[in-house]
Amino acid sequence: MWPPTSTTLRHRTDGLEGIQLAPFQLLVSDGRTYSDRDHGWHLGLGGCLVEADPELIRPMRSLRVDVSQEASVDVGTQWWEGLPPTGGGGMVVKPFANLVRGAKGLWLQPGIKARGCEYLRIIYGPDYTEPGN
């Protein structure tokens, strides 16, 4: 629904009050990188941050999908389709192992942000989904 209604807006803000972060990966700290840690480790760290400051850090919803299993892909698809109606603007799709090489030995994209239709209306305008566009 465009524009968003009060039920689709999850948090009200006033200046910085009400702003929340939803970290899904720690890149660096104190001169160290964490590309060798799997995504579960990164999400676990995010959970610790939520416990430390639930006003600032928002919990991440996540789902692990095995792309070689059709049933798992179906569950992931249903999960994705359920995100926009519950306030989710998109998701990050990434290999669980974090940095991995593909069949040709090249590094794969470490993650892709997939945005839902309603979020994209903010970027492209309210007629984004009209057939002529």
N, CA, C and O of each residue as an XYZ file, in Angstrom:
532
protein
N       0.858     -1.185      0.000
C       0.000      0.000      0.000
C       0.888      1.227      0.000
O       1.850      1.316      0.763
N       0.559      2.157     -0.853
C       1.334      3.398     -0.917
C       0.402      4.574     -0.802
O      -0.626      4.560     -1.480
N       0.661      5.585     -0.012
C       1.813      5.679      0.884
C       1.654      4.751      2.077
O       0.564      4.237      2.326
N       2.757      4.531      2.830
C       2.678      3.644      3.991
C       1.663      4.153      5.002
O       1.522      5.359      5.203
N       0.969      3.239      5.625
C       0.029      3.603      6.680
C       0.714      3.433      8.026
O       1.845      2.952      8.095
N       0.048      3.819      9.072
C       0.654      3.700     10.396
C       0.919      2.243     10.747
O       1.786      1.960     11.574
N       0.187      1.308     10.135
C       0.430     -0.099     10.449
C       1.651     -0.639      9.708
O       2.241     -1.624     10.151
N       2.051     -0.014      8.577
C       3.229     -0.496      7.866
C       4.501      0.159      8.376
O       5.593     -0.362      8.149
N       4.383      1.292      9.061
C       5.557      1.931      9.650
C       5.799      1.309     11.011
O       4.940      1.377     11.890
N       6.949      0.712     11.186
C       7.212     -0.031     12.413
C       7.707      0.863     13.540
O       7.427      0.596     14.709
N       8.433      1.913     13.207
C       9.029      2.749     14.248
C       8.861      4.217     13.894
O       9.092      4.628     12.756
N       8.464      4.987     14.869
C       8.404      6.441     14.719
C       9.736      7.012     15.164
O      10.386      6.469     16.058
N      10.139      8.102     14.545
C      11.402      8.733     14.913
C      11.201     10.210     15.189
O      10.270     10.839     14.685
N      12.098     10.744     16.003
C      12.150     12.171     16.285
C      13.631     12.506     16.380
O      14.262     12.262     17.408
N      14.191     13.070     15.302
C      15.638     13.237     15.257
C      16.272     11.860     15.212
O      15.896     11.027     14.388
N      17.229     11.617     16.091
C      17.836     10.289     16.159
C      17.066      9.329     17.062
O      17.306      8.122     17.044
N      16.139      9.873     17.851
C      15.344      9.012     18.724
C      14.442      8.129     17.871
O      13.701      8.627     17.023
N      14.504      6.845     18.091
C      13.707      5.900     17.325
C      14.449      5.251     16.167
O      13.959      4.293     15.569
N      15.638      5.773     15.847
C      16.455      5.173     14.788
C      17.020      3.856     15.310
O      17.501      3.781     16.440
N      16.956      2.820     14.478
C      17.513      1.530     14.854
C      18.404      0.999     13.740
O      18.173      1.268     12.561
N      19.419      0.247     14.128
C      20.326     -0.410     13.205
C      20.053     -1.909     13.250
O      19.660     -2.452     14.283
N      20.268     -2.568     12.114
C      20.089     -4.019     12.048
C      21.336     -4.622     11.397
O      21.307     -4.968     10.216
N      22.434     -4.750     12.154
C      23.687     -5.241     11.570
C      23.615     -6.734     11.258
O      23.105     -7.525     12.052
N      24.136     -7.102     10.087
C      24.150     -8.513      9.708
C      25.570     -9.039      9.477
O      25.753    -10.227      9.213
N      26.582     -8.155      9.577
C      27.958     -8.619      9.429
C      28.910     -7.597     10.029
O      28.759     -6.392      9.826
N      29.897     -8.099     10.775
C      30.969     -7.258     11.291
C      32.113     -7.330     10.293
O      32.648     -8.410     10.042
N      32.493     -6.201      9.725
C      33.555     -6.193      8.719
C      34.946     -6.152      9.349
O      35.783     -7.009      9.065
N      35.193     -5.158     10.203
C      36.510     -5.009     10.818
C      36.362     -4.443     12.228
O      35.375     -3.782     12.551
N      37.366     -4.719     13.058
C      37.487     -4.056     14.361
C      38.918     -4.257     14.841
O      39.494     -5.334     14.686
N      39.465     -3.234     15.409
C      40.794     -3.301     16.016
C      41.829     -3.942     15.087
O      42.627     -4.774     15.519
N      41.811     -3.547     13.802
C      42.801     -4.030     12.854
C      42.605     -5.454     12.366
O      43.514     -6.024     11.764
N      41.460     -6.034     12.607
C      41.182     -7.425     12.204
C      39.946     -7.474     11.325
O      39.004     -6.705     11.516
N      39.956     -8.389     10.355
C      38.767     -8.623      9.534
C      38.126     -9.937      9.965
O      38.756    -10.748     10.644
N      36.868    -10.144      9.566
C      36.127    -11.327      9.993
C      35.528    -12.092      8.818
O      34.480    -12.726      8.947
N      36.202    -12.027      7.674
C      35.714    -12.731      6.498
C      35.837    -14.247      6.636
O      35.224    -14.992      5.870
N      36.629    -14.709      7.614
C      36.789    -16.143      7.835
C      35.692    -16.727      8.728
O      35.648    -17.939      8.940
N      34.826    -15.894      9.239
C      33.733    -16.354     10.114
C      32.469    -16.541      9.289
O      32.169    -15.732      8.411
N      31.725    -17.611      9.572
C      30.504    -17.851      8.798
C      29.380    -16.907      9.232
O      29.474    -16.208     10.241
N      28.329    -16.917      8.438
C      27.232    -15.978      8.670
C      26.545    -16.209     10.018
O      26.042    -15.265     10.627
N      26.525    -17.445     10.478
C      25.953    -17.737     11.798
C      26.678    -17.002     12.910
O      26.050    -16.505     13.845
N      28.000    -16.931     12.812
C      28.796    -16.197     13.799
C      28.422    -14.719     13.784
O      28.241    -14.104     14.835
N      28.307    -14.154     12.579
C      27.979    -12.733     12.447
C      26.583    -12.439     13.009
O      26.391    -11.441     13.703
N      25.617    -13.301     12.711
C      24.271    -13.091     13.252
C      24.256    -13.247     14.775
O      23.528    -12.536     15.468
N      25.060    -14.177     15.291
C      25.172    -14.340     16.743
C      25.711    -13.087     17.404
O      25.243    -12.684     18.469
N      26.696    -12.474     16.766
C      27.246    -11.217     17.276
C      26.166    -10.131     17.264
O      26.053     -9.347     18.207
N      25.375    -10.093     16.190
C      24.264     -9.142     16.125
C      23.289     -9.355     17.274
O      22.772     -8.393     17.842
N      23.039    -10.619     17.615
C      22.157    -10.922     18.743
C      22.703    -10.390     20.057
O      21.947     -9.908     20.900
N      24.018    -10.476     20.231
C      24.646     -9.921     21.444
C      24.481     -8.409     21.499
O      24.263     -7.838     22.568
N      24.586     -7.761     20.333
C      24.405     -6.311     20.291
C      22.971     -5.921     20.628
O      22.742     -4.901     21.278
N      22.008     -6.722     20.194
C      20.606     -6.466     20.537
C      20.433     -6.528     22.049
O      19.782     -5.667     22.640
N      21.012     -7.540     22.667
C      20.915     -7.673     24.128
C      21.552     -6.478     24.829
O      21.052     -6.014     25.854
N      22.655     -5.982     24.276
C      23.367     -4.863     24.908
C      22.608     -3.551     24.775
O      22.656     -2.721     25.683
N      21.904     -3.343     23.658
C      21.195     -2.077     23.438
C      19.988     -2.293     22.523
O      20.049     -1.967     21.338
N      18.895     -2.837     23.057
C      17.722     -3.134     22.227
C      17.016     -1.898     21.678
O      16.206     -2.013     20.758
N      17.306     -0.732     22.220
C      16.722      0.486     21.680
C      17.407      0.895     20.375
O      16.766      1.437     19.475
N      18.717      0.634     20.278
C      19.476      1.022     19.097
C      19.597     -0.110     18.076
O      19.520      0.134     16.871
N      19.786     -1.343     18.547
C      20.033     -2.472     17.653
C      18.756     -3.311     17.531
O      18.169     -3.739     18.526
N      18.363     -3.522     16.319
C      17.140     -4.269     16.015
C      17.506     -5.719     15.675
O      18.470     -5.951     14.945
N      16.759     -6.687     16.189
C      17.078     -8.078     15.860
C      16.867     -8.369     14.377
O      15.972     -7.810     13.743
N      17.694     -9.241     13.842
C      17.588     -9.644     12.444
C      16.778    -10.930     12.355
O      17.010    -11.881     13.101
N      15.841    -10.940     11.444
C      15.168    -12.196     11.114
C      16.038    -12.887     10.078
O      16.563    -12.232      9.177
N      16.197    -14.184     10.188
C      17.041    -14.877      9.218
C      16.499    -16.269      8.943
O      15.738    -16.835      9.727
N      16.910    -16.790      7.821
C      16.517    -18.130      7.410
C      17.651    -18.703      6.578
O      18.110    -18.067      5.629
N      18.097    -19.879      6.922
C      19.140    -20.547      6.154
C      18.481    -21.441      5.107
O      17.647    -22.285      5.434
N      18.864    -21.246      3.848
C      18.279    -21.989      2.735
C      19.369    -22.805      2.057
O      20.439    -22.285      1.741
N      19.091    -24.084      1.836
C      19.978    -24.954      1.073
C      19.495    -24.926     -0.371
O      18.477    -25.536     -0.697
N      20.222    -24.220     -1.242
C      19.764    -24.027     -2.618
C      19.785    -25.314     -3.434
O      19.254    -25.341     -4.544
N      20.382    -26.372     -2.916
C      20.376    -27.649     -3.627
C      19.148    -28.487     -3.278
O      18.947    -29.560     -3.847
N      18.332    -28.007     -2.353
C      17.135    -28.728     -1.916
C      15.883    -27.928     -2.271
O      15.674    -26.835     -1.745
N      15.053    -28.472     -3.161
C      13.871    -27.741     -3.629
C      12.949    -27.338     -2.481
O      12.409    -26.232     -2.479
N      12.769    -28.223     -1.510
C      11.888    -27.901     -0.384
C      12.424    -26.710      0.411
O      11.654    -25.856      0.853
N      13.722    -26.656      0.587
C      14.333    -25.538      1.314
C      14.169    -24.238      0.532
O      13.888    -23.192      1.116
N      14.344    -24.302     -0.777
C      14.149    -23.119     -1.625
C      12.700    -22.652     -1.546
O      12.439    -21.450     -1.494
N      11.750    -23.595     -1.537
C      10.331    -23.231     -1.423
C      10.053    -22.515     -0.103
O       9.321    -21.525     -0.075
N      10.630    -23.008      0.982
C      10.461    -22.358      2.288
C      11.061    -20.952      2.248
O      10.466    -20.006      2.764
N      12.240    -20.816      1.634
C      12.874    -19.508      1.513
C      12.048    -18.545      0.683
O      11.958    -17.361      1.008
N      11.442    -19.044     -0.390
C      10.590    -18.206     -1.235
C       9.375    -17.722     -0.455
O       9.017    -16.547     -0.526
N       8.744    -18.620      0.284
C       7.584    -18.228      1.101
C       7.985    -17.208      2.155
O       7.243    -16.265      2.426
N       9.152    -17.396      2.746
C       9.645    -16.446      3.753
C       9.812    -15.069      3.126
O       9.384    -14.066      3.697
N      10.444    -15.019      1.934
C      10.655    -13.759      1.220
C       9.318    -13.086      0.908
O       9.162    -11.883      1.117
N       8.369    -13.855      0.415
C       7.069    -13.287      0.053
C       6.319    -12.765      1.274
O       5.458    -11.896      1.134
N       6.621    -13.269      2.452
C       5.976    -12.806      3.674
C       6.619    -11.580      4.292
O       6.057    -10.992      5.216
N       7.791    -11.179      3.800
C       8.485    -10.030      4.401
C       7.760     -8.699      4.218
O       7.518     -8.019      5.215
N       7.397     -8.287      2.995
C       6.774     -6.961      2.844
C       5.508     -6.753      3.681
O       5.359     -5.689      4.281
N       4.587     -7.730      3.745
C       3.382     -7.487      4.557
C       3.654     -7.324      6.050
O       2.823     -6.771      6.771
N       4.809     -7.800      6.524
C       5.124     -7.680      7.949
C       6.153     -6.585      8.224
O       6.764     -6.552      9.292
N       6.340     -5.685      7.247
C       7.234     -4.552      7.456
C       8.649     -4.746      6.968
O       9.479     -3.851      7.123
N       8.948     -5.894      6.380
C      10.297     -6.135      5.860
C      10.482     -5.475      4.505
O       9.691     -5.702      3.589
N      11.514     -4.666      4.374
C      11.761     -3.976      3.111
C      12.641     -4.750      2.163
O      12.759     -4.390      0.992
N      13.259     -5.802      2.644
C      14.137     -6.583      1.796
C      14.915     -7.586      2.613
O      14.667     -7.778      3.804
N      15.873     -8.228      1.940
C      16.703     -9.208      2.633
C      18.086     -9.224      2.012
O      18.287     -8.779      0.882
N      19.030     -9.743      2.769
C      20.388     -9.933      2.282
C      20.543    -11.412      1.971
O      20.269    -12.267      2.813
N      20.981    -11.703      0.760
C      21.225    -13.078      0.331
C      22.731    -13.242      0.229
O      23.402    -12.486     -0.473
N      23.263    -14.242      0.942
C      24.710    -14.417      0.942
C      25.067    -15.859      1.250
O      24.281    -16.585      1.859
N      26.255    -16.274      0.828
C      26.699    -17.624      1.176
C      26.908    -17.737      2.687
O      27.424    -16.810      3.312
N      26.513    -18.862      3.272
C      26.647    -19.025      4.716
C      28.117    -18.978      5.141
O      28.440    -18.475      6.217
N      28.998    -19.502      4.298
C      30.425    -19.562      4.645
C      31.094    -18.196      4.588
O      32.255    -18.068      4.976
N      30.401    -17.188      4.119
C      30.900    -15.827      3.977
C      31.629    -15.688      2.655
O      30.980    -15.741      1.610
N      32.943    -15.512      2.644
C      33.663    -15.358      1.379
C      33.979    -16.732      0.794
O      34.656    -17.546      1.422
N      33.481    -16.975     -0.407
C      33.715    -18.256     -1.066
C      34.088    -18.024     -2.526
O      33.767    -16.992     -3.114
N      34.766    -19.002     -3.085
C      35.142    -18.961     -4.499
C      34.180    -19.830     -5.304
O      33.700    -20.861     -4.833
N      33.913    -19.384     -6.529
C      33.049    -20.133     -7.422
C      33.809    -21.206     -8.178
O      34.980    -21.463     -7.899
N      33.132    -21.840     -9.146
C      33.701    -22.948     -9.913
C      34.963    -22.548    -10.666
O      35.844    -23.384    -10.865
N      35.072    -21.303    -11.083
C      36.250    -20.844    -11.832
C      37.352    -20.300    -10.919
O      38.356    -19.776    -11.402
N      37.166    -20.423     -9.605
C      38.177    -19.960     -8.664
C      38.090    -18.495     -8.314
O      38.904    -17.992     -7.539
N      37.112    -17.797     -8.874
C      36.947    -16.372     -8.589
C      36.083    -16.182     -7.349
O      35.223    -17.007     -7.043
N      36.325    -15.079     -6.640
C      35.504    -14.774     -5.467
C      34.075    -14.506     -5.907
O      33.840    -13.797     -6.885
N      33.126    -15.075     -5.183
C      31.716    -14.807     -5.440
C      31.300    -13.522     -4.739
O      31.934    -13.089     -3.778
N      30.230    -12.925     -5.232
C      29.670    -11.745     -4.571
C      29.373    -12.104     -3.117
O      28.666    -13.083     -2.877
N      29.886    -11.352     -2.134
C      29.694    -11.738     -0.734
C      28.265    -11.581     -0.218
O      27.913    -12.167      0.806
N      27.458    -10.817     -0.895
C      26.071    -10.657     -0.472
C      25.331     -9.735     -1.417
O      25.925     -8.855     -2.040
N      24.049     -9.940     -1.515
C      23.204     -9.106     -2.372
C      22.002     -8.668     -1.555
O      21.368     -9.486     -0.889
N      21.688     -7.391     -1.603
C      20.498     -6.871     -0.933
C      19.346     -6.936     -1.924
O      19.378     -6.273     -2.960
N      18.337     -7.727     -1.612
C      17.149     -7.846     -2.451
C      16.038     -7.019     -1.804
O      15.697     -7.229     -0.641
N      15.490     -6.099     -2.549
C      14.458     -5.209     -2.028
C      13.083     -5.625     -2.531
O      12.945     -6.098     -3.659
N      12.071     -5.448     -1.693
C      10.699     -5.756     -2.057
C      10.056     -4.628     -2.843
O      10.564     -3.508     -2.892
N       8.931     -4.951     -3.454
C       8.213     -4.010     -4.315
C       7.850     -2.714     -3.597
O       8.054     -1.629     -4.144
N       7.327     -2.809     -2.407
C       6.889     -1.605     -1.700
C       8.064     -0.695     -1.377
O       7.941      0.528     -1.445
N       9.206     -1.286     -1.023
C      10.391     -0.471     -0.769
C      10.818      0.230     -2.052
O      11.178      1.407     -2.026
N      10.782     -0.484     -3.174
C      11.215      0.091     -4.445
C      10.305      1.235     -4.905
O      10.723      2.081     -5.696
N       9.076      1.262     -4.417
C       8.201      2.398     -4.739
C       8.778      3.702     -4.185
O       8.596      4.766     -4.777
N       9.467      3.618     -3.058
C      10.098      4.805     -2.482
C      11.157      5.342     -3.441
O      11.294      6.554     -3.607
N      11.894      4.447     -4.063
C      12.982      4.825     -4.962
C      12.451      5.267     -6.330
O      12.854      6.307     -6.852
N      11.540      4.465     -6.908
C      11.118      4.675     -8.293
C       9.772      5.370     -8.456
O       9.386      5.694     -9.578
N       9.056      5.605     -7.373
C       7.788      6.310     -7.446
C       6.585      5.400     -7.271
O       6.697      4.180     -7.397
N       5.421      6.000     -6.976
C       4.234      5.217     -6.654
C       3.683      4.398     -7.825
O       2.913      3.460     -7.615
N       4.074      4.746     -9.056
C       3.568      3.980    -10.204
C       4.569      2.945    -10.678
O       4.488      2.463    -11.808
N       5.499      2.608     -9.827
C       6.580      1.661    -10.134
C       6.065      0.338    -10.715
O       6.674     -0.203    -11.638
N       4.965     -0.183    -10.194
C       4.480     -1.493    -10.632
C       3.426     -1.430    -11.733
O       2.877     -2.463    -12.117
N       3.140     -0.254    -12.238
C       2.171     -0.133    -13.337
C       2.719     -0.870    -14.570
O       3.916     -0.798    -14.845
N       1.874     -1.561    -15.297
C       2.331     -2.359    -16.444
C       3.177     -1.563    -17.455
O       4.110     -2.123    -18.030
N       2.886     -0.311    -17.681
C       3.646      0.486    -18.636
C       5.062      0.821    -18.183
O       5.888      1.267    -18.979
N       5.331      0.604    -16.905
C       6.652      0.941    -16.360
C       7.510     -0.294    -16.197
O       8.653     -0.197    -15.750
